[in-house]
PDB file of C-alpha atoms in Angstrom:
ATOM      1  CA  MET A 393      49.596  51.756  20.190  1.00 95.00           C
ATOM      2  CA  PHE A 394      51.478  51.554  23.429  1.00 96.00           C
ATOM      3  CA  LEU A 395      49.912  54.792  24.840  1.00 97.00           C
ATOM      4  CA  GLU A 396      46.525  53.651  23.804  1.00 96.00           C
ATOM      5  CA  PHE A 397      47.194  50.270  25.576  1.00 97.00           C
ATOM      6  CA  LEU A 398      48.010  52.234  28.792  1.00 97.00           C
ATOM      7  CA  ARG A 399      45.014  54.407  28.587  1.00 96.00           C
ATOM      8  CA  ASP A 400      42.489  51.557  27.789  1.00 96.00           C
ATOM      9  CA  GLU A 401      43.316  47.907  28.607  1.00 96.00           C
ATOM     10  CA  ALA A 402      46.056  48.236  31.059  1.00 97.00           C
ATOM     11  CA  ALA A 403      43.807  50.667  33.239  1.00 97.00           C
ATOM     12  CA  ASN A 404      41.769  47.514  34.019  1.00 96.00           C
ATOM     13  CA  ALA A 405      44.626  45.391  35.027  1.00 97.00           C
ATOM     14  CA  ASP A 406      45.777  44.256  38.506  1.00 97.00           C
ATOM     15  CA  ALA A 407      49.436  45.178  37.513  1.00 98.00           C
ATOM     16  CA  LEU A 408      51.658  45.886  34.492  1.00 98.00           C
ATOM     17  CA  TYR A 409      55.039  44.462  34.010  1.00 98.00           C
ATOM     18  CA  ILE A 410      57.397  45.661  31.291  1.00 98.00           C
ATOM     19  CA  LEU A 411      60.147  43.291  30.521  1.00 98.00           C
ATOM     20  CA  GLY A 412      62.745  45.706  29.109  1.00 97.00           C
ATOM     21  CA  ASP A 413      63.636  47.486  25.774  1.00 96.00           C
ATOM     22  CA  LEU A 414      60.945  49.991  26.386  1.00 96.00           C
ATOM     23  CA  PHE A 415      63.176  52.404  24.384  1.00 96.00           C
ATOM     24  CA  GLU A 416      65.534  51.702  21.419  1.00 93.00           C
ATOM     25  CA  TYR A 417      68.364  53.151  23.613  1.00 94.00           C
ATOM     26  CA  TRP A 418      68.836  54.933  26.844  1.00 97.00           C
ATOM     27  CA  VAL A 419      71.775  57.270  27.519  1.00 97.00           C
ATOM     28  CA  GLY A 420      70.791  58.507  30.869  1.00 97.00           C
ATOM     29  CA  ASP A 421      67.817  59.902  32.844  1.00 97.00           C
ATOM     30  CA  ASP A 422      69.005  63.465  31.961  1.00 96.00           C
ATOM     31  CA  ASP A 423      68.230  63.068  28.335  1.00 95.00           C
ATOM     32  CA  PRO A 424      65.277  65.385  27.480  1.00 93.00           C
ATOM     33  CA  GLN A 425      63.829  63.318  24.579  1.00 92.00           C
ATOM     34  CA  PRO A 426      60.120  64.324  24.024  1.00 95.00           C
ATOM     35  CA  LEU A 427      59.243  60.546  23.617  1.00 95.00           C
ATOM     36  CA  ALA A 428      60.270  59.694  27.019  1.00 96.00           C
ATOM     37  CA  ALA A 429      58.369  62.485  28.572  1.00 96.00           C
ATOM     38  CA  GLU A 430      55.308  61.411  26.683  1.00 97.00           C
ATOM     39  CA  VAL A 431      55.809  57.877  28.022  1.00 98.00           C
ATOM     40  CA  SER A 432      56.305  58.997  31.502  1.00 98.00           C
ATOM     41  CA  ILE A 433      53.247  61.132  31.665  1.00 98.00           C
ATOM     42  CA  ALA A 434      51.208  58.033  30.329  1.00 98.00           C
ATOM     43  CA  LEU A 435      52.619  55.565  32.723  1.00 98.00           C
ATOM     44  CA  HIS A 436      52.283  57.786  35.733  1.00 98.00           C
ATOM     45  CA  ALA A 437      48.701  58.366  34.802  1.00 98.00           C
ATOM     46  CA  LEU A 438      48.181  54.516  34.842  1.00 98.00           C
ATOM     47  CA  VAL A 439      49.871  54.305  38.244  1.00 98.00           C
ATOM     48  CA  ASN A 440      47.803  57.154  39.607  1.00 98.00           C
ATOM     49  CA  ARG A 441      44.623  54.997  38.486  1.00 97.00           C
ATOM     50  CA  GLY A 442      45.699  52.374  40.979  1.00 98.00           C
ATOM     51  CA  VAL A 443      47.628  50.027  38.703  1.00 98.00           C
ATOM     52  CA  PRO A 444      51.137  49.177  39.786  1.00 98.00           C
ATOM     53  CA  ALA A 445      53.706  49.148  37.086  1.00 98.00           C
ATOM     54  CA  TYR A 446      57.006  47.295  37.257  1.00 98.00           C
ATOM     55  CA  PHE A 447      60.020  47.430  34.930  1.00 98.00           C
ATOM     56  CA  ILE A 448      62.938  45.148  34.159  1.00 98.00           C
ATOM     57  CA  ARG A 449      65.810  46.899  32.391  1.00 98.00           C
ATOM     58  CA  GLY A 450      66.496  45.511  28.824  1.00 97.00           C
ATOM     59  CA  ASN A 451      69.798  45.353  26.827  1.00 95.00           C
ATOM     60  CA  ARG A 452      68.982  48.671  25.161  1.00 94.00           C
ATOM     61  CA  ASP A 453      67.676  50.667  28.162  1.00 97.00           C
ATOM     62  CA  PHE A 454      69.790  49.150  31.004  1.00 97.00           C
ATOM     63  CA  LEU A 455      70.758  52.625  32.021  1.00 97.00           C
ATOM     64  CA  LEU A 456      67.308  53.584  32.978  1.00 98.00           C
ATOM     65  CA  ALA A 457      67.583  54.663  36.524  1.00 97.00           C
ATOM     66  CA  ASP A 458      65.687  55.854  39.489  1.00 97.00           C
ATOM     67  CA  ARG A 459      65.077  59.410  38.357  1.00 97.00           C
ATOM     68  CA  TYR A 460      63.177  58.358  35.341  1.00 98.00           C
ATOM     69  CA  ALA A 461      61.341  55.425  37.018  1.00 98.00           C
ATOM     70  CA  ALA A 462      60.178  57.906  39.641  1.00 98.00           C
ATOM     71  CA  GLN A 463      58.824  60.224  36.959  1.00 97.00           C
ATOM     72  CA  CYS A 464      56.892  57.241  35.534  1.00 98.00           C
ATOM     73  CA  GLY A 465      55.832  55.656  38.904  1.00 98.00           C
ATOM     74  CA  LEU A 466      57.731  52.583  37.732  1.00 98.00           C
ATOM     75  CA  GLN A 467      59.113  50.095  40.329  1.00 98.00           C
ATOM     76  CA  ILE A 468      62.361  48.590  38.915  1.00 98.00           C
ATOM     77  CA  LEU A 469      62.764  44.845  39.664  1.00 98.00           C
ATOM     78  CA  PRO A 470      66.010  42.938  39.488  1.00 97.00           C
ATOM     79  CA  ASP A 471      66.757  40.879  36.284  1.00 97.00           C
ATOM     80  CA  PRO A 472      65.769  38.108  36.904  1.00 97.00           C
ATOM     81  CA  CYS A 473      63.252  37.816  39.718  1.00 98.00           C
ATOM     82  CA  VAL A 474      60.511  35.525  40.886  1.00 98.00           C
ATOM     83  CA  ILE A 475      57.061  36.883  41.531  1.00 98.00           C
ATOM     84  CA  SER A 476      53.769  35.323  42.394  1.00 97.00           C
ATOM     85  CA  LEU A 477      51.244  35.556  39.626  1.00 96.00           C
ATOM     86  CA  TYR A 478      47.778  34.579  41.174  1.00 96.00           C
ATOM     87  CA  GLY A 479      49.762  32.063  43.366  1.00 95.00           C
ATOM     88  CA  ASN A 480      51.887  30.664  40.743  1.00 95.00           C
ATOM     89  CA  PRO A 481      55.621  31.415  41.217  1.00 97.00           C
ATOM     90  CA  THR A 482      56.899  32.949  37.964  1.00 98.00           C
ATOM     91  CA  LEU A 483      60.411  33.885  36.927  1.00 98.00           C
ATOM     92  CA  LEU A 484      60.524  37.261  35.025  1.00 98.00           C
ATOM     93  CA  LEU A 485      63.536  38.367  33.086  1.00 98.00           C
ATOM     94  CA  HIS A 486      64.576  40.394  30.104  1.00 98.00           C
ATOM     95  CA  GLY A 487      65.884  37.428  28.307  1.00 98.00           C
ATOM     96  CA  ASP A 488      69.457  38.389  27.082  1.00 97.00           C
ATOM     97  CA  LEU A 489      70.960  36.257  30.024  1.00 97.00           C
ATOM     98  CA  LEU A 490      69.553  33.157  28.224  1.00 97.00           C
ATOM     99  CA  CYS A 491      71.331  33.722  24.895  1.00 96.00           C
ATOM    100  CA  THR A 492      74.665  32.368  26.015  1.00 95.00           C
ATOM    101  CA  GLN A 493      75.851  31.201  22.635  1.00 93.00           C
ATOM    102  CA  ASP A 494      76.452  34.798  21.595  1.00 91.00           C
ATOM    103  CA  ALA A 495      79.621  35.032  23.576  1.00 91.00           C
ATOM    104  CA  GLY A 496      80.551  38.472  22.201  1.00 88.00           C
ATOM    105  CA  TYR A 497      77.229  39.948  23.457  1.00 90.00           C
ATOM    106  CA  GLN A 498      77.530  38.419  26.731  1.00 95.00           C
ATOM    107  CA  ALA A 499      81.061  39.996  27.209  1.00 94.00           C
ATOM    108  CA  PHE A 500      79.615  43.248  26.166  1.00 92.00           C
ATOM    109  CA  ARG A 501      76.838  42.858  28.627  1.00 95.00           C
ATOM    110  CA  ARG A 502      79.219  42.216  31.480  1.00 96.00           C
ATOM    111  CA  GLN A 503      81.249  45.158  30.723  1.00 95.00           C
ATOM    112  CA  THR A 504      78.285  47.663  30.365  1.00 95.00           C
ATOM    113  CA  ARG A 505      76.590  46.505  33.562  1.00 95.00           C
ATOM    114  CA  GLY A 506      79.737  47.275  35.530  1.00 96.00           C
ATOM    115  CA  PRO A 507      79.528  50.417  37.967  1.00 96.00           C
ATOM    116  CA  ASP A 508      82.764  51.700  36.786  1.00 97.00           C
ATOM    117  CA  TRP A 509      81.858  51.660  32.956  1.00 96.00           C
ATOM    118  CA  GLN A 510      78.421  53.214  33.772  1.00 97.00           C
ATOM    119  CA  ARG A 511      79.901  55.990  35.969  1.00 97.00           C
ATOM    120  CA  GLU A 512      82.465  56.749  33.124  1.00 97.00           C
ATOM    121  CA  PHE A 513      79.806  56.703  30.382  1.00 97.00           C
ATOM    122  CA  LEU A 514      77.151  58.784  32.316  1.00 97.00           C
ATOM    123  CA  SER A 515      79.977  61.467  32.938  1.00 97.00           C
ATOM    124  CA  GLN A 516      80.365  62.169  29.361  1.00 97.00           C
ATOM    125  CA  PRO A 517      78.288  65.020  27.554  1.00 97.00           C
ATOM    126  CA  LEU A 518      74.814  63.997  26.346  1.00 97.00           C
ATOM    127  CA  ALA A 519      75.846  64.296  22.667  1.00 96.00           C
ATOM    128  CA  ALA A 520      78.751  61.986  23.138  1.00 97.00           C
ATOM    129  CA  ARG A 521      76.624  59.369  24.841  1.00 96.00           C
ATOM    130  CA  THR A 522      73.993  59.624  22.102  1.00 96.00           C
ATOM    131  CA  ALA A 523      76.579  59.102  19.416  1.00 96.00           C
ATOM    132  CA  TYR A 524      77.949  56.011  21.095  1.00 94.00           C
ATOM    133  CA  ALA A 525      74.404  54.524  21.537  1.00 93.00           C
ATOM    134  CA  GLN A 526      73.723  55.172  17.877  1.00 92.00           C
ATOM    135  CA  ARG A 527      77.021  53.501  16.760  1.00 92.00           C
ATOM    136  CA  ALA A 528      76.276  50.529  19.232  1.00 87.00           C
ATOM    137  CA  ARG A 529      72.914  50.114  17.512  1.00 84.00           C
ATOM    138  CA  ALA A 530      74.567  50.088  14.135  1.00 87.00           C
ATOM    139  CA  ALA A 531      77.198  47.569  15.225  1.00 82.00           C
ATOM    140  CA  SER A 532      74.485  45.360  16.529  1.00 77.00           C
ATOM    141  CA  ALA A 533      72.718  45.468  13.250  1.00 77.00           C
ATOM    142  CA  GLU A 534      75.766  44.660  11.428  1.00 79.00           C
ATOM    143  CA  HIS A 535      76.424  41.696  13.829  1.00 72.00           C
ATOM    144  CA  GLN A 536      72.884  40.266  13.237  1.00 71.00           C
ATOM    145  CA  GLN A 537      73.232  40.624   9.531  1.00 72.00           C
ATOM    146  CA  ARG A 538      76.667  38.913   9.605  1.00 73.00           C
ATOM    147  CA  LEU A 539      75.044  35.889  11.539  1.00 67.00           C
ATOM    148  CA  LEU A 540      72.030  35.841   9.125  1.00 63.00           C
ATOM    149  CA  GLN A 541      74.331  35.589   6.125  1.00 68.00           C
ATOM    150  CA  GLY A 542      76.273  32.648   7.723  1.00 62.00           C
ATOM    151  CA  ALA A 543      79.674  34.585   8.089  1.00 49.00           C
ATOM    152  CA  ALA A 544      81.829  33.607  11.104  1.00 45.00           C
ATOM    153  CA  PRO A 545      80.298  35.549  14.003  1.00 44.00           C
ATOM    154  CA  GLN A 546      82.407  37.751  15.993  1.00 46.00           C
ATOM    155  CA  SER A 547      80.720  36.517  19.169  1.00 43.00           C
ATOM    156  CA  GLY A 548      83.102  33.727  20.041  1.00 42.00           C
ATOM    157  CA  ALA A 549      80.643  31.094  18.742  1.00 40.00           C
ATOM    158  CA  ALA A 550      82.585  27.783  18.051  1.00 41.00           C
ATOM    159  CA  SER A 551      81.776  27.626  14.432  1.00 39.00           C
ATOM    160  CA  ALA A 552      80.669  29.639  11.582  1.00 40.00           C
ATOM    161  CA  ASN A 553      77.857  27.207  10.717  1.00 41.00           C
ATOM    162  CA  ILE A 554      75.887  27.991  13.863  1.00 47.00           C
ATOM    163  CA  ALA A 555      72.693  29.513  12.392  1.00 51.00           C
ATOM    164  CA  ARG A 556      71.623  33.175  13.479  1.00 56.00           C
ATOM    165  CA  GLU A 557      68.601  31.819  15.242  1.00 57.00           C
ATOM    166  CA  ASP A 558      70.665  29.458  17.326  1.00 72.00           C
ATOM    167  CA  VAL A 559      73.257  32.099  18.403  1.00 78.00           C
ATOM    168  CA  THR A 560      70.793  34.867  19.145  1.00 82.00           C
ATOM    169  CA  ASP A 561      68.142  32.661  20.587  1.00 92.00           C
ATOM    170  CA  ALA A 562      67.840  31.334  24.181  1.00 95.00           C
ATOM    171  CA  CYS A 563      70.107  28.393  24.621  1.00 96.00           C
ATOM    172  CA  ALA A 564      68.145  25.271  25.656  1.00 95.00           C
ATOM    173  CA  ALA A 565      70.800  24.145  28.094  1.00 96.00           C
ATOM    174  CA  THR A 566      70.792  27.488  29.691  1.00 97.00           C
ATOM    175  CA  VAL A 567      66.962  27.650  29.887  1.00 97.00           C
ATOM    176  CA  ALA A 568      66.926  24.211  31.651  1.00 97.00           C
ATOM    177  CA  ALA A 569      69.747  25.422  34.077  1.00 97.00           C
ATOM    178  CA  VAL A 570      67.726  28.514  34.918  1.00 98.00           C
ATOM    179  CA  PHE A 571      64.575  26.399  35.722  1.00 98.00           C
ATOM    180  CA  GLN A 572      66.698  24.201  37.780  1.00 97.00           C
ATOM    181  CA  GLN A 573      68.352  27.178  39.706  1.00 97.00           C
ATOM    182  CA  TYR A 574      65.042  28.938  40.626  1.00 97.00           C
ATOM    183  CA  GLY A 575      62.954  25.752  41.111  1.00 96.00           C
ATOM    184  CA  ILE A 576      60.043  27.279  39.149  1.00 96.00           C
ATOM    185  CA  GLU A 577      57.840  25.869  36.427  1.00 96.00           C
ATOM    186  CA  ARG A 578      57.143  29.019  34.497  1.00 97.00           C
ATOM    187  CA  MET A 579      59.226  31.838  33.033  1.00 98.00           C
ATOM    188  CA  ILE A 580      58.352  34.865  30.960  1.00 98.00           C
ATOM    189  CA  HIS A 581      60.821  36.961  29.030  1.00 98.00           C
ATOM    190  CA  GLY A 582      61.314  39.063  25.874  1.00 97.00           C
ATOM    191  CA  HIS A 583      64.499  40.179  24.096  1.00 96.00           C
ATOM    192  CA  THR A 584      64.584  37.568  21.372  1.00 93.00           C
ATOM    193  CA  HIS A 585      61.576  38.904  19.274  1.00 92.00           C
ATOM    194  CA  ARG A 586      60.257  35.390  18.866  1.00 94.00           C
ATOM    195  CA  PRO A 587      56.771  35.303  20.615  1.00 96.00           C
ATOM    196  CA  ALA A 588      55.861  31.861  21.569  1.00 97.00           C
ATOM    197  CA  VAL A 589      54.712  29.580  24.396  1.00 97.00           C
ATOM    198  CA  HIS A 590      57.115  26.719  24.838  1.00 97.00           C
ATOM    199  CA  SER A 591      56.433  23.585  26.726  1.00 97.00           C
ATOM    200  CA  LEU A 592      59.311  21.512  27.811  1.00 96.00           C
ATOM    201  CA  VAL A 593      60.412  19.012  30.444  1.00 97.00           C
ATOM    202  CA  VAL A 594      63.267  19.617  32.861  1.00 96.00           C
ATOM    203  CA  ASP A 595      64.195  17.004  35.550  1.00 95.00           C
ATOM    204  CA  GLY A 596      61.050  15.149  34.738  1.00 95.00           C
ATOM    205  CA  LYS A 597      58.819  18.139  35.415  1.00 96.00           C
ATOM    206  CA  PRO A 598      56.741  20.057  32.831  1.00 97.00           C
ATOM    207  CA  ARG A 599      57.871  23.630  32.513  1.00 97.00           C
ATOM    208  CA  THR A 600      56.495  26.596  30.365  1.00 98.00           C
ATOM    209  CA  ARG A 601      58.587  29.214  28.824  1.00 98.00           C
ATOM    210  CA  ILE A 602      56.633  32.370  27.401  1.00 98.00           C
ATOM    211  CA  VAL A 603      58.470  34.750  25.107  1.00 98.00           C
ATOM    212  CA  LEU A 604      57.094  38.245  24.408  1.00 98.00           C
ATOM    213  CA  GLY A 605      57.353  39.732  20.956  1.00 96.00           C
ATOM    214  CA  ASP A 606      58.403  43.242  19.909  1.00 95.00           C
ATOM    215  CA  TRP A 607      56.387  46.447  19.179  1.00 95.00           C
ATOM    216  CA  TYR A 608      57.766  47.474  16.027  1.00 93.00           C
ATOM    217  CA  GLU A 609      54.761  46.558  13.724  1.00 92.00           C
ATOM    218  CA  GLN A 610      52.369  45.188  16.256  1.00 93.00           C
ATOM    219  CA  GLY A 611      51.975  44.964  19.907  1.00 95.00           C
ATOM    220  CA  SER A 612      52.622  41.838  22.018  1.00 96.00           C
ATOM    221  CA  VAL A 613      50.933  41.346  25.375  1.00 97.00           C
ATOM    222  CA  LEU A 614      50.774  38.372  27.704  1.00 98.00           C
ATOM    223  CA  ARG A 615      47.493  38.435  29.754  1.00 98.00           C
ATOM    224  CA  VAL A 616      47.553  36.489  32.891  1.00 97.00           C
ATOM    225  CA  ASP A 617      44.736  35.849  35.325  1.00 96.00           C
ATOM    226  CA  ALA A 618      43.836  33.420  38.014  1.00 94.00           C
ATOM    227  CA  ASP A 619      42.383  31.060  35.112  1.00 94.00           C
ATOM    228  CA  GLY A 620      45.419  31.039  32.882  1.00 94.00           C
ATOM    229  CA  MET A 621      47.253  33.059  30.439  1.00 96.00           C
ATOM    230  CA  ALA A 622      47.130  34.237  26.699  1.00 97.00           C
ATOM    231  CA  LEU A 623      49.952  35.528  24.627  1.00 97.00           C
ATOM    232  CA  SER A 624      48.326  37.948  22.124  1.00 96.00           C
ATOM    233  CA  THR A 625      49.103  40.595  19.394  1.00 95.00           C
ATOM    234  CA  LEU A 626      47.547  44.009  19.265  1.00 93.00           C
TER     235      LEU A 626
END
């Protein structure tokens, strides 16, 4: 579905923004997985047709680096960043930085984004890196299931009765603080797998937070033009 989207609809866009987790995991640009090669060919074809493509690293593919980005023709953006969409300043981010109630994940994020950790990890053989990624995905799934069942989360959350949707979703106070920090009225992110358009008021001003969905059983696309925006499934 994603490859068809790149060939068809995206080819007529002014630009394409991918907000992370393009892959289930990424253990380095030297991984010769066939899917990565197929995606890079399709993205490069899109860019060659005159559509710039931008990428923000996600929590699963945060090690995606310049070598693979060049193969795709992707321009890597910082997380978060403010861009102008048809004259409207808009904050783009993957979204995991907003989930501050999951303290365990945030600690893991800080560790794995450090240059020393990444240098050591990438120095390991490809097989060892792949095995680590698979174990990390399994541990993440176990963590999510534990929260879903109401067990005490190993995330540093204050109490065991915090529901999974509260722990793993964007924290309202953090969302408000980010709006204040960047002085914008609109943000777009993914990560939580809860597609929606949220209207809220921060400091007496209306704000909009758009959340993209995942692509496991359907596609999730936010279409933006000079007249407005629409969050859709494919």
